[in-house]
mmCIF file of C-alpha atoms in Angstrom:
data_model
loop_
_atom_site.group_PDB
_atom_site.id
_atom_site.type_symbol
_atom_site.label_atom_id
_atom_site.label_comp_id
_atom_site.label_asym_id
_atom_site.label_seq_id
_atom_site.Cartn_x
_atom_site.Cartn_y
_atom_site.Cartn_z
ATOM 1 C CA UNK A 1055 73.984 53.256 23.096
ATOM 2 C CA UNK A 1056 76.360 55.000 20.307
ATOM 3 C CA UNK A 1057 77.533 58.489 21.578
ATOM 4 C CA UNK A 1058 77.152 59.612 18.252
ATOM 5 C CA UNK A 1059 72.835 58.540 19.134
ATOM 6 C CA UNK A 1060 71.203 62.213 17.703
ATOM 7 C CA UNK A 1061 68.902 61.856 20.221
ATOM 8 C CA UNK A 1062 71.106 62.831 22.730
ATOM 9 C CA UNK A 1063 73.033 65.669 20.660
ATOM 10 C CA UNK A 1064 74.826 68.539 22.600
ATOM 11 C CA UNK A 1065 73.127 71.459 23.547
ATOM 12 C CA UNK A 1066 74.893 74.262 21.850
ATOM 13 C CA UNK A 1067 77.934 76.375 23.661
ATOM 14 C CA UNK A 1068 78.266 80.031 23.725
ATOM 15 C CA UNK A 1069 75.841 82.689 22.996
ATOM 16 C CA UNK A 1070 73.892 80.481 20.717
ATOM 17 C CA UNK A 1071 72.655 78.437 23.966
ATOM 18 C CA UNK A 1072 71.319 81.666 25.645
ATOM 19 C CA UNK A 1073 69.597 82.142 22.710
ATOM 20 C CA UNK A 1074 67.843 79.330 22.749
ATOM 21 C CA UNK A 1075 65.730 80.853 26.116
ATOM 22 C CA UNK A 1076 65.757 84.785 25.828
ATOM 23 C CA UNK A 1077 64.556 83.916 22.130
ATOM 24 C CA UNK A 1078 60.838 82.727 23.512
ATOM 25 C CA UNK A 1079 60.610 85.846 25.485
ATOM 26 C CA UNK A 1080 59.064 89.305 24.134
ATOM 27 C CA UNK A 1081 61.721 92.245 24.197
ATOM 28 C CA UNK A 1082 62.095 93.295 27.973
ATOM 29 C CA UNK A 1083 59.913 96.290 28.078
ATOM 30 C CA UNK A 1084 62.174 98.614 30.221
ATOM 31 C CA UNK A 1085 65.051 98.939 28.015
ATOM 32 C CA UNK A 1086 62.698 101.175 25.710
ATOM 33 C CA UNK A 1087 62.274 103.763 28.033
ATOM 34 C CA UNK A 1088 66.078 104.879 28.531
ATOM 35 C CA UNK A 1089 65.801 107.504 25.646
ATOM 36 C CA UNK A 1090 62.585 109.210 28.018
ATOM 37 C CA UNK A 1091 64.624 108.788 30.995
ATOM 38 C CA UNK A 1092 67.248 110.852 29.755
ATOM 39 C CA UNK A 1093 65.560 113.610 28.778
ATOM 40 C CA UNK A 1094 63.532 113.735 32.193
ATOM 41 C CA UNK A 1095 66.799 113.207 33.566
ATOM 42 C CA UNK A 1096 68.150 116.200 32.166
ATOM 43 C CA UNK A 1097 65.450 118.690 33.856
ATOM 44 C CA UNK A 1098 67.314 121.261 35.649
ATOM 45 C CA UNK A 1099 65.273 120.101 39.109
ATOM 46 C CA UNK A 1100 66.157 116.453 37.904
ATOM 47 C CA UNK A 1101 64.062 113.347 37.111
ATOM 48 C CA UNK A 1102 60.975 112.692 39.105
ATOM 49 C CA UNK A 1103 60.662 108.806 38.194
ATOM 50 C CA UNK A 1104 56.884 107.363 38.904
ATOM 51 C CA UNK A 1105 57.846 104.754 36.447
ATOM 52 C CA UNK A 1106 58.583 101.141 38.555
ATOM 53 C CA UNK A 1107 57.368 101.982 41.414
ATOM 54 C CA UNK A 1108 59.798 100.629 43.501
ATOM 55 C CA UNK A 1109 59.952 101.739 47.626
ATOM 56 C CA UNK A 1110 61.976 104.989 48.710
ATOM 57 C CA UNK A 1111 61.048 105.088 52.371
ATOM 58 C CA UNK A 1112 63.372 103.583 54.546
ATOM 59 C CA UNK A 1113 62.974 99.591 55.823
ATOM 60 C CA UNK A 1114 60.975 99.610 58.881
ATOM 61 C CA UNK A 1115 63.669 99.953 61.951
ATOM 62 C CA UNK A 1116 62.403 96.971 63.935
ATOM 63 C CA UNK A 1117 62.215 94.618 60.433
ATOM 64 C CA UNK A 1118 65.774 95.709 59.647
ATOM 65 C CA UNK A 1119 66.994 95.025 63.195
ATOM 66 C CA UNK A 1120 65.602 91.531 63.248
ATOM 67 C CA UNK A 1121 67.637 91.000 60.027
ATOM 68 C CA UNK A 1122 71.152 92.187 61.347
ATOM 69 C CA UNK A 1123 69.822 89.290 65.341
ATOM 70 C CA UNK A 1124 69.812 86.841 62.520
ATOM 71 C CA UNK A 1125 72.840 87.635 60.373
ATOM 72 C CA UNK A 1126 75.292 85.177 62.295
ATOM 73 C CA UNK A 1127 73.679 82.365 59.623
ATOM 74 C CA UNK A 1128 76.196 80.586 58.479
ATOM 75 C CA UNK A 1129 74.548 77.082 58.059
ATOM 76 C CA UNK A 1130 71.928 76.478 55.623
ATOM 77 C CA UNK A 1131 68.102 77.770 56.112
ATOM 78 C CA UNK A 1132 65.615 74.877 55.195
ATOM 79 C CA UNK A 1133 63.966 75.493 52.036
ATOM 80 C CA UNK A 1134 60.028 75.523 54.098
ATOM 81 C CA UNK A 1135 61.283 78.216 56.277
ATOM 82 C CA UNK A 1136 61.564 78.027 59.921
ATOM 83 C CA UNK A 1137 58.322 76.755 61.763
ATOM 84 C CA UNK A 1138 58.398 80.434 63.268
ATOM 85 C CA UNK A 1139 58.233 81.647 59.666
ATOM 86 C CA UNK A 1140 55.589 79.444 58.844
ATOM 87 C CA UNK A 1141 53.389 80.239 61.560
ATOM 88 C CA UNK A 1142 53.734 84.022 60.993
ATOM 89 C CA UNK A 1143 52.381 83.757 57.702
ATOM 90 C CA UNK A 1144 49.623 81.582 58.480
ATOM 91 C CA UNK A 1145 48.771 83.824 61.694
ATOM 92 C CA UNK A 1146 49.176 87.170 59.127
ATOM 93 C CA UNK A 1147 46.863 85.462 56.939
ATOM 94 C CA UNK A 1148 43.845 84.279 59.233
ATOM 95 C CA UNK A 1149 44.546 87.987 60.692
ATOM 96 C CA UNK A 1150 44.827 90.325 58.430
ATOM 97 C CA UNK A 1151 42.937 88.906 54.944
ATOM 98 C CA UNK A 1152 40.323 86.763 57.375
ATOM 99 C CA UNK A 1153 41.751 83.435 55.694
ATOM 100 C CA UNK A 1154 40.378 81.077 58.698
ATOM 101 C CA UNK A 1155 41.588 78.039 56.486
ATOM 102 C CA UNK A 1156 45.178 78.955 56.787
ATOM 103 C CA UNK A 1157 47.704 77.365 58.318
ATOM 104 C CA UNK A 1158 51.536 76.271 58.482
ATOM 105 C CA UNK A 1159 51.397 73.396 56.149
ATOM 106 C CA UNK A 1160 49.564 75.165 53.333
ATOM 107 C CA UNK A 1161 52.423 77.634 53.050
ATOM 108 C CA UNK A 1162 55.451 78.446 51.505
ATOM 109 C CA UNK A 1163 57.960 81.507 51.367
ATOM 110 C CA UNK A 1164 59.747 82.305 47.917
ATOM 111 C CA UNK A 1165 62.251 84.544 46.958
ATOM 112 C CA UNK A 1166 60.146 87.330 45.703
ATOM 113 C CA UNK A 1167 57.115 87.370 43.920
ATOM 114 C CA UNK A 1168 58.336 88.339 40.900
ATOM 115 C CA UNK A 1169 60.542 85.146 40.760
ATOM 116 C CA UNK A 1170 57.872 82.709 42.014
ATOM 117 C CA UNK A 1171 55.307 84.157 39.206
ATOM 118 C CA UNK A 1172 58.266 83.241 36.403
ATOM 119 C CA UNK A 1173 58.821 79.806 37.549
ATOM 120 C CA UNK A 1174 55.255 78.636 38.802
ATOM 121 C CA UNK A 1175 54.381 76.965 35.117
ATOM 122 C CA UNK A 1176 57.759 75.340 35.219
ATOM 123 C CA UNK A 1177 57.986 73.980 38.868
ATOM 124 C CA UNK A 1178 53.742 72.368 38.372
ATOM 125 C CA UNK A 1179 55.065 70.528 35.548
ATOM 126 C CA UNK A 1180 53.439 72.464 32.827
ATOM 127 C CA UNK A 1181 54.656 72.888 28.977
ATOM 128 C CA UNK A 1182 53.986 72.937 25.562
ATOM 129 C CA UNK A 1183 50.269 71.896 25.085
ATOM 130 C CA UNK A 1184 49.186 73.425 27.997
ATOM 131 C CA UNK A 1185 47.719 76.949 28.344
ATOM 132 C CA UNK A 1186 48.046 79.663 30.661
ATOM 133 C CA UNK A 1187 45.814 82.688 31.255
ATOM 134 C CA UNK A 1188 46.400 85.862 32.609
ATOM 135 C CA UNK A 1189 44.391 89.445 32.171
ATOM 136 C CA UNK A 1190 44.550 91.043 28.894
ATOM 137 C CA UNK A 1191 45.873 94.441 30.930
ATOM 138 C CA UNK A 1192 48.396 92.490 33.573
ATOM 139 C CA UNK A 1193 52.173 92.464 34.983
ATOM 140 C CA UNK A 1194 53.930 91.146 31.946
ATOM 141 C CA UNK A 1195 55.597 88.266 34.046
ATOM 142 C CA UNK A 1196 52.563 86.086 33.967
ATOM 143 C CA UNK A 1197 52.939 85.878 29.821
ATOM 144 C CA UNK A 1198 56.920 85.404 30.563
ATOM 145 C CA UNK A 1199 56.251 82.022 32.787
ATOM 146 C CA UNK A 1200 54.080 80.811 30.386
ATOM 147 C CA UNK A 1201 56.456 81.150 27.601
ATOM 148 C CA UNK A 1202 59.307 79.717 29.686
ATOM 149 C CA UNK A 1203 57.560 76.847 30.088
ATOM 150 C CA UNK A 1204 56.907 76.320 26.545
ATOM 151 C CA UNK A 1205 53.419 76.642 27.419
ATOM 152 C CA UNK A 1206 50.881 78.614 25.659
ATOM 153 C CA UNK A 1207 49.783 82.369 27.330
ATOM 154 C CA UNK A 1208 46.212 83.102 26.778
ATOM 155 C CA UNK A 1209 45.076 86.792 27.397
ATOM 156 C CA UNK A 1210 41.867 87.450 28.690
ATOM 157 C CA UNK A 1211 39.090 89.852 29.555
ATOM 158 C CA UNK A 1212 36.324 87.598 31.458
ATOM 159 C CA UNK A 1213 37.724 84.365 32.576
ATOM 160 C CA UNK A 1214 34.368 83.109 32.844
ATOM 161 C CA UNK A 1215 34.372 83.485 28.420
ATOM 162 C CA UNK A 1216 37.548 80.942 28.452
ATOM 163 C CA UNK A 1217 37.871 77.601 26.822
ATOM 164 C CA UNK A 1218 39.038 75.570 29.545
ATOM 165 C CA UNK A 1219 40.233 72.927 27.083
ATOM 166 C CA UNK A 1220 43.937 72.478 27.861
ATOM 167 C CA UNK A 1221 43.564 75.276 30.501
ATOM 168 C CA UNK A 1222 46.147 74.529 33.496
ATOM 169 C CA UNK A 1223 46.368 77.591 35.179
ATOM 170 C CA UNK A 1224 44.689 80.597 35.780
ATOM 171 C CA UNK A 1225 46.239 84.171 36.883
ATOM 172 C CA UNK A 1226 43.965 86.583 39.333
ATOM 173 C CA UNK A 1227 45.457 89.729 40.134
ATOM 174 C CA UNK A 1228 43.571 91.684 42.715
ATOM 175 C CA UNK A 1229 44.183 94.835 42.827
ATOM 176 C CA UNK A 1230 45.274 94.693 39.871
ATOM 177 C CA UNK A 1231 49.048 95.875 38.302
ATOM 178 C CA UNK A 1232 48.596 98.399 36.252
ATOM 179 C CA UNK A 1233 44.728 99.257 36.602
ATOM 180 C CA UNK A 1234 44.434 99.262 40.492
ATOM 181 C CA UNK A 1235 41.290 97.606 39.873
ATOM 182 C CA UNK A 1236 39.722 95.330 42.496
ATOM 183 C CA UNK A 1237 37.930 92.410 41.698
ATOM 184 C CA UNK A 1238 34.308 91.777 44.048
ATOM 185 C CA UNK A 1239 33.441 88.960 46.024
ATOM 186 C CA UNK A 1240 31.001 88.088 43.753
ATOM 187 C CA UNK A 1241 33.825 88.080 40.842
ATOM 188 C CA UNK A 1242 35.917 86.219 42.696
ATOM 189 C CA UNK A 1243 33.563 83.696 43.860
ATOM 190 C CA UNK A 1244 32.297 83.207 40.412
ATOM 191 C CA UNK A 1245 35.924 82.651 38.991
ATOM 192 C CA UNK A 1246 36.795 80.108 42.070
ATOM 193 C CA UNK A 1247 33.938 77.675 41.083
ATOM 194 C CA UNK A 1248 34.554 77.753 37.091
ATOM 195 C CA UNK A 1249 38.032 77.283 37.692
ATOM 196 C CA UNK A 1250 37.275 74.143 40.127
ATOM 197 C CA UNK A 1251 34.524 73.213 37.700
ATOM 198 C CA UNK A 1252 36.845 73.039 35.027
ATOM 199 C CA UNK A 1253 39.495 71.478 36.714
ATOM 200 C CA UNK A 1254 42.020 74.712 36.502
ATOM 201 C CA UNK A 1255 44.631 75.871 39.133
ATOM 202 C CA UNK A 1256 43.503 79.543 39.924
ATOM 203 C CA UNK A 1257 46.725 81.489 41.120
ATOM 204 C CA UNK A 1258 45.742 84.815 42.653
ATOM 205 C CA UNK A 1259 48.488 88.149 42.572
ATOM 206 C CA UNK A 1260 47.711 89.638 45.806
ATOM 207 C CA UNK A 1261 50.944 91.655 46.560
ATOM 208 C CA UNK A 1262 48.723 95.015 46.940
ATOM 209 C CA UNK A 1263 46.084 93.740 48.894
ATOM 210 C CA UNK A 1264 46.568 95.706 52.032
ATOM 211 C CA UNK A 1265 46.743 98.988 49.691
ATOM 212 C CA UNK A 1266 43.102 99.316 49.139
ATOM 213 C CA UNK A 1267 41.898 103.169 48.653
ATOM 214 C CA UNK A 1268 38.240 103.092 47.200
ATOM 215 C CA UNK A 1269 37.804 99.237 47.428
ATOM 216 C CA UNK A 1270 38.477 96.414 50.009
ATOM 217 C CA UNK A 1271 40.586 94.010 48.720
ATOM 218 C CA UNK A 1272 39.621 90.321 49.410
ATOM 219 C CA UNK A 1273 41.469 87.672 49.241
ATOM 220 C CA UNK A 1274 40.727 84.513 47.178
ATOM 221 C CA UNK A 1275 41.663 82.774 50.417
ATOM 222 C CA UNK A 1276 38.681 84.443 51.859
ATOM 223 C CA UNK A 1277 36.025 81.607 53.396
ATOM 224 C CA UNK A 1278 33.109 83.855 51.784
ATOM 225 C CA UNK A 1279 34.839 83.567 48.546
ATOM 226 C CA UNK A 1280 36.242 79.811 48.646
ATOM 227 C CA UNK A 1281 34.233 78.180 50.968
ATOM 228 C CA UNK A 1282 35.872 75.887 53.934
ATOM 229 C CA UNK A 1283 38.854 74.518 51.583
ATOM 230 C CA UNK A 1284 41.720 75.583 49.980
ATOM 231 C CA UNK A 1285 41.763 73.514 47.282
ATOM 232 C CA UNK A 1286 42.831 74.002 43.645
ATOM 233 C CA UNK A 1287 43.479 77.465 44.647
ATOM 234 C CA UNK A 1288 47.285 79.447 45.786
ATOM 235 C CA UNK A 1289 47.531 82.979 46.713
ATOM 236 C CA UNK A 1290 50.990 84.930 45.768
ATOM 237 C CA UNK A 1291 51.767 87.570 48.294
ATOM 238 C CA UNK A 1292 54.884 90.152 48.895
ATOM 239 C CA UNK A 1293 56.257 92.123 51.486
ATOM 240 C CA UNK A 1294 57.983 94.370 48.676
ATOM 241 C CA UNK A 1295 55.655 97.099 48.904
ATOM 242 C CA UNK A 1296 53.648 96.619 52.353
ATOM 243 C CA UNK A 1297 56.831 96.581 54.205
ATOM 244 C CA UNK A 1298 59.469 98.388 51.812
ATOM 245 C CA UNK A 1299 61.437 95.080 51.135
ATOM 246 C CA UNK A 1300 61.380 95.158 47.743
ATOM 247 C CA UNK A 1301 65.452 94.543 47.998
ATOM 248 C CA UNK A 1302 64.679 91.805 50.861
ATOM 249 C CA UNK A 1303 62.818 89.823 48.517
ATOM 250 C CA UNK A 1304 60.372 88.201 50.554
ATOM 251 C CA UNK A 1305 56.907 86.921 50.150
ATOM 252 C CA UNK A 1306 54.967 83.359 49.987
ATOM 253 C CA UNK A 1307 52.461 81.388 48.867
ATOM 254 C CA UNK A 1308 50.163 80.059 50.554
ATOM 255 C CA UNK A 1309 46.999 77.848 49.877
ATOM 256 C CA UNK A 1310 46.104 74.192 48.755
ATOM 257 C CA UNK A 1311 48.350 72.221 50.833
ATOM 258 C CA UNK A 1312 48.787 69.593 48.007
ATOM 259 C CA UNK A 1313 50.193 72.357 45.545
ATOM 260 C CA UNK A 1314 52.415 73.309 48.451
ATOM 261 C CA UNK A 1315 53.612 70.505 49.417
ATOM 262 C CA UNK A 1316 54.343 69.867 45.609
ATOM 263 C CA UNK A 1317 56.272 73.082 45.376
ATOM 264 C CA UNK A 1318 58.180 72.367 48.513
ATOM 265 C CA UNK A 1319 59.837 69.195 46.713
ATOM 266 C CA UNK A 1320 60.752 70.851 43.744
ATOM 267 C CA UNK A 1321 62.113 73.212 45.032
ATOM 268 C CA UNK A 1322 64.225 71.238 47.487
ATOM 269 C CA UNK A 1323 65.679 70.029 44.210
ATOM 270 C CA UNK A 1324 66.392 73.068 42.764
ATOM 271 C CA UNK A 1325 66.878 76.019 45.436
ATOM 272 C CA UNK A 1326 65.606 79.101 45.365
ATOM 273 C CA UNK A 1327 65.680 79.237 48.966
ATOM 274 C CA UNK A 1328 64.950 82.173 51.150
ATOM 275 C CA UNK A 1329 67.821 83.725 53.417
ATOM 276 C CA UNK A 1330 67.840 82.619 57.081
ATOM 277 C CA UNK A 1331 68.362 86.187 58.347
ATOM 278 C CA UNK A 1332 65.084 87.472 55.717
ATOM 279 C CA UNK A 1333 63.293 85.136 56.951
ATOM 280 C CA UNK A 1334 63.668 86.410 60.328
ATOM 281 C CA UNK A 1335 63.307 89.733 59.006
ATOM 282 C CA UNK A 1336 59.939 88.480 57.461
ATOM 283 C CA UNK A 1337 58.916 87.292 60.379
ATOM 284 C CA UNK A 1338 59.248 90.950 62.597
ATOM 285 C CA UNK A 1339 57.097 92.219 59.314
ATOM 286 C CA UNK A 1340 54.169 89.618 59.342
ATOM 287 C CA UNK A 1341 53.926 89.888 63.227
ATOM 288 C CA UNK A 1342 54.270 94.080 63.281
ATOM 289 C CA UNK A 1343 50.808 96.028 61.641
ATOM 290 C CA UNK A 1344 51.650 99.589 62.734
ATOM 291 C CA UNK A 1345 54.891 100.250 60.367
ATOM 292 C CA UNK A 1346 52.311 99.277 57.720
ATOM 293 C CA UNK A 1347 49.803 101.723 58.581
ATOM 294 C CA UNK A 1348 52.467 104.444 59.014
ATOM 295 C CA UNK A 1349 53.728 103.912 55.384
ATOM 296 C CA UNK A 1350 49.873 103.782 53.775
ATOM 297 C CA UNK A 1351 49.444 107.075 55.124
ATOM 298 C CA UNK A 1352 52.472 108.121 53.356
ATOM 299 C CA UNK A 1353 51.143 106.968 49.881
ATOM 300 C CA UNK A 1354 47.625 108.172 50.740
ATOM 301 C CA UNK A 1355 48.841 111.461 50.912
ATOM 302 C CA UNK A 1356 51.229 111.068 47.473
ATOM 303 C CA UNK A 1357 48.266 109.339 46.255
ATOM 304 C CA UNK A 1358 46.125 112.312 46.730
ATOM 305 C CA UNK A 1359 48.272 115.062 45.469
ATOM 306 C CA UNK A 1360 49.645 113.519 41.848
ATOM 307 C CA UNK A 1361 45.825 112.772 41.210
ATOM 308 C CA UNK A 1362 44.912 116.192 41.922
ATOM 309 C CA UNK A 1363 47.550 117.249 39.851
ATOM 310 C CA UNK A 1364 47.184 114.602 36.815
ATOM 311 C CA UNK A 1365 43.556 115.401 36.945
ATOM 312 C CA UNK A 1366 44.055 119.513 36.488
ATOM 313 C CA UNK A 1367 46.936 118.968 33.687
ATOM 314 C CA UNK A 1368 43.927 117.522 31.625
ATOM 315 C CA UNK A 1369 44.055 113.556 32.560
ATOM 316 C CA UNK A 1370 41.104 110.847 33.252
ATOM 317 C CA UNK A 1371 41.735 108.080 36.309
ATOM 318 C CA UNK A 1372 40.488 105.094 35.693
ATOM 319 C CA UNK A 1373 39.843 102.653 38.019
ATOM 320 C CA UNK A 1374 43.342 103.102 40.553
ATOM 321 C CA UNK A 1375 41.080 102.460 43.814
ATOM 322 C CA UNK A 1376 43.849 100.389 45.096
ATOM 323 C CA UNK A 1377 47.698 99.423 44.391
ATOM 324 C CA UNK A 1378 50.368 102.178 44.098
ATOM 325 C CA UNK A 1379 49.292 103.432 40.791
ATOM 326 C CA UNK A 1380 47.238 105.689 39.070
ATOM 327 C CA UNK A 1381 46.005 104.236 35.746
ATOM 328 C CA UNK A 1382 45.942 107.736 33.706
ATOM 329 C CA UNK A 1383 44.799 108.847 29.936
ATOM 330 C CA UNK A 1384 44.499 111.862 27.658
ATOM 331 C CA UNK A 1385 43.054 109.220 25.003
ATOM 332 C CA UNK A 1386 46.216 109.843 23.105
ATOM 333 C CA UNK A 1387 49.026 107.078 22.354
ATOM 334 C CA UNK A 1388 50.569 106.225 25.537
ATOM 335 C CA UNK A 1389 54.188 106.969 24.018
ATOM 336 C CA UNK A 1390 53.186 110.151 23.347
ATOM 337 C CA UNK A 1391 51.944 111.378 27.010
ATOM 338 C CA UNK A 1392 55.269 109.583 28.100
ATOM 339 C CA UNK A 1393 57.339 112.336 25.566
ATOM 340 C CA UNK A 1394 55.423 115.050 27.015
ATOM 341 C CA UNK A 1395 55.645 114.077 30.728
ATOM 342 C CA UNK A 1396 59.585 113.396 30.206
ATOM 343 C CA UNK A 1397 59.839 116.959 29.042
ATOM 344 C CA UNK A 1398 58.645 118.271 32.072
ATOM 345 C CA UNK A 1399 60.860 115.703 33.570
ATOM 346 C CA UNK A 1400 58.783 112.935 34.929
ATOM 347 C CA UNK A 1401 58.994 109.802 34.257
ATOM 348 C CA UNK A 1402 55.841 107.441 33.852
ATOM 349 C CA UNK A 1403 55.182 103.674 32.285
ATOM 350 C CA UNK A 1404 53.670 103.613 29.101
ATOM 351 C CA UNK A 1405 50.083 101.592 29.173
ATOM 352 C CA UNK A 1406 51.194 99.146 26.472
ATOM 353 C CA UNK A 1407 53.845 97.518 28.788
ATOM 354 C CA UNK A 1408 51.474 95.822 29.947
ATOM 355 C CA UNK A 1409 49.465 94.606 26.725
ATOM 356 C CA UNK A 1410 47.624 96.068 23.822
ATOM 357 C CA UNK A 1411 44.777 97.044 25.726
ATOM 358 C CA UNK A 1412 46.791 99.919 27.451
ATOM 359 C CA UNK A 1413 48.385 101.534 24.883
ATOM 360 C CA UNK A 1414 46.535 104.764 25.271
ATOM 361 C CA UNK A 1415 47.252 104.766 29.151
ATOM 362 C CA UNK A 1416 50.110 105.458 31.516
ATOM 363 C CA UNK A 1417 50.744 104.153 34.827
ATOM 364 C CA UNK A 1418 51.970 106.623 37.518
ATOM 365 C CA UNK A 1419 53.138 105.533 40.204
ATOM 366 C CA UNK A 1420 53.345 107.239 44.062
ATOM 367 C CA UNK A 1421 56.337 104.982 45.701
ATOM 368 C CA UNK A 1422 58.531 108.451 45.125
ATOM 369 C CA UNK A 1423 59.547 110.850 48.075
ATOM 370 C CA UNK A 1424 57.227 113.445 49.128
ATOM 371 C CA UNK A 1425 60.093 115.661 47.740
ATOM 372 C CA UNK A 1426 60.104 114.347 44.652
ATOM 373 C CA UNK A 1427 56.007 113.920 44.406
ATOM 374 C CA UNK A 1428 55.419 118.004 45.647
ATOM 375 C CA UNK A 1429 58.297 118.702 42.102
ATOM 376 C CA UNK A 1430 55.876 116.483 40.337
ATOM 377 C CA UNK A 1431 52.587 118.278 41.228
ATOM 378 C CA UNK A 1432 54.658 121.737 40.193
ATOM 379 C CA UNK A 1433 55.916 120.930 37.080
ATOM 380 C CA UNK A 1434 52.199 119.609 36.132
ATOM 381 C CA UNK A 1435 50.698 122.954 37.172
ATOM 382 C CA UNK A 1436 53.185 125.450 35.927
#
């Protein structure tokens, strides 16, 4: 073949090859917050940020000790995890969700959810004339996968009103990120048998499913809401929040052993392979339920006083029964509740972050200290 074959041109160097990527990707959301930032930061109490919602309470002592046992690691960890990994999953998943179905060969830890939600399309082989749907109100990540994948993203509000024509996968996410809203049995049921019907993988976010408030969480894994198998189906959980490893970045998916299994050889091609000593860590999490208790109790209480709060300032909750976040309005544009809140010095995430749909919401979120949540709650009464 003739090197000069255009077929086989050279990608381009320099910053015109990044280009080529970050150019199918929307604008990364965060970046236009820093102006409100600064002005909350600027209070003379300082910022109270219920923005990202990311864990301020420490790691749980015996989770952080198993870490440092393990940190003499200096071969490589096996991209399945160890079978003690493996089987603490499965065992926290017929446990604590009721998955009966479960076991070590339909699972799979990932580093972080958040990573595993990006790549998903890619890694099932998925691309351009395929289709992937997600909730029209959703973590913006979903859309991101689809789009690295050259696949086309597909909002929705009922999944049982999509055309499954060219439909590969199918995003869940209950409770839901922003809302906090909780999808039934019956909802979830329904959605399992269309999908299967149709032939479509249905993925299910369940990284706040032990952070139910007003609603129990189920998970798709559930037998009363997939029947005795597995199949066609994967369920993404995180430790992030549960656990306050949000900077371990451990979680797993778990679910049709085929899909796993699948996963598991891509991804002994390509990496993304979770730390020996966090998986050890994970383990000491997945096997330990009172550290988890102890830290809902925390955000119960958080919870409970910024609704209060939000609710005598002259705001409407909507759904929020589970999750770490309030879903708030004033029915004004979400930008502008953000301007008013940063003057007072708090920091929230405008509703449209997360599509169209939200633009006249914010999301609050009650991952700060109780220091930080009891400024919040007097700045919104003074």
């Amino acid at each position: 073949m003739s090197t000069n074959d255009s077929t086989h041109a050279p990608l381009p160097t320099g910053s015109g090859a990044a280009r080529r990527v970050s150019q199918l990707l929307p604008v990364f959301p965060w970046d236009r917050l820093e102006p409100y930032k600064a002005t909350a930061a600027a209070h003379p109490d300082g910022i109270v940020d219920l923005s990202v919602g990311t864990p301020v309470d420490p790691v749980p002592e015996l989770i952080r000790k198993a870490l440092a046992a393990a940190s003499d690691a200096p071969g490589y960890p096996t991209v399945w995890g160890t079978p003690e990994l493996r089987g603490a999953i499965a065992d926290w998943l017929r446990r604590r969700l009721g998955a009966t179905g479960a076991d070590p060969s339909g699972v799979l830890p990932t580093v972080g959810s958040k990573e595993l939600v990006a790549w998903l399309p890619t890694q099932l082989g998925l691309g351009p004339g395929d289709r992937v749907a997600f909730p029209r109100l959703a973590y913006p990540t979903y859309e991101v996968g689809a789009r690295l994948a050259r696949a086309e993203p597909v909002a929705y509000d009922d999944p049982m009103e999509l055309d499954p024509a060219g439909l590969r996968l199918l995003w869940l996410n209950s409770p839901s990120n922003p809302t906090g809203r909780v999808l039934t049995p019956e909802e979830l049921r329904r959605t399992v048998a269309w999908a299967r019907e149709h032939g479509v993988l249905l993925v299910s976010d369940e990284c706040y499913l032990e952070l139910g408030w007003d609603a129990d969480p189920v998970s798709v894994l559930h037998p009363e809401v997939c029947g005795d198998s597995h199949d066609g189906l994967l369920a993404v959980h995180s430790l992030s929040k549960r656990s306050n490893l949000a900077g371990y970045r451990a979680s797993f998916v778990a679910g049709d052993r085929a899909l796993v299994q699948e996963l598991l050889q891509v991804r002994k091609h390509s990496g993304m392979i979770v730390p020996a000593p966090v998986q050890a860590a994970t383990v000491a999490a997945l096997s330990d339920d009172a550290h988890v208790a102890e830290q809902r109790e925390r955000y119960a209480r958080r919870r409970t006083a910024l609704r209060e709060a939000l609710e005598a300032y002259g705001f409407r909750i909507e759904h929020s029964e589970a999750s770490l976040y309030l879903w708030a309005t004033r029915d004004e544009p979400c930008w502008e509740t953000v301007a008013e809140l940063a003057g007072l010095g708090v920091l929230v995430a405008p509703g449209d972050f997360y599509g169209e749909a939200g633009e006249r919401f914010v999301r609050v979120a009650f991952t700060a200290t109780d220091e930080r949540v009891d400024a919040a709650v007097r700045r919104l009464g003074s």
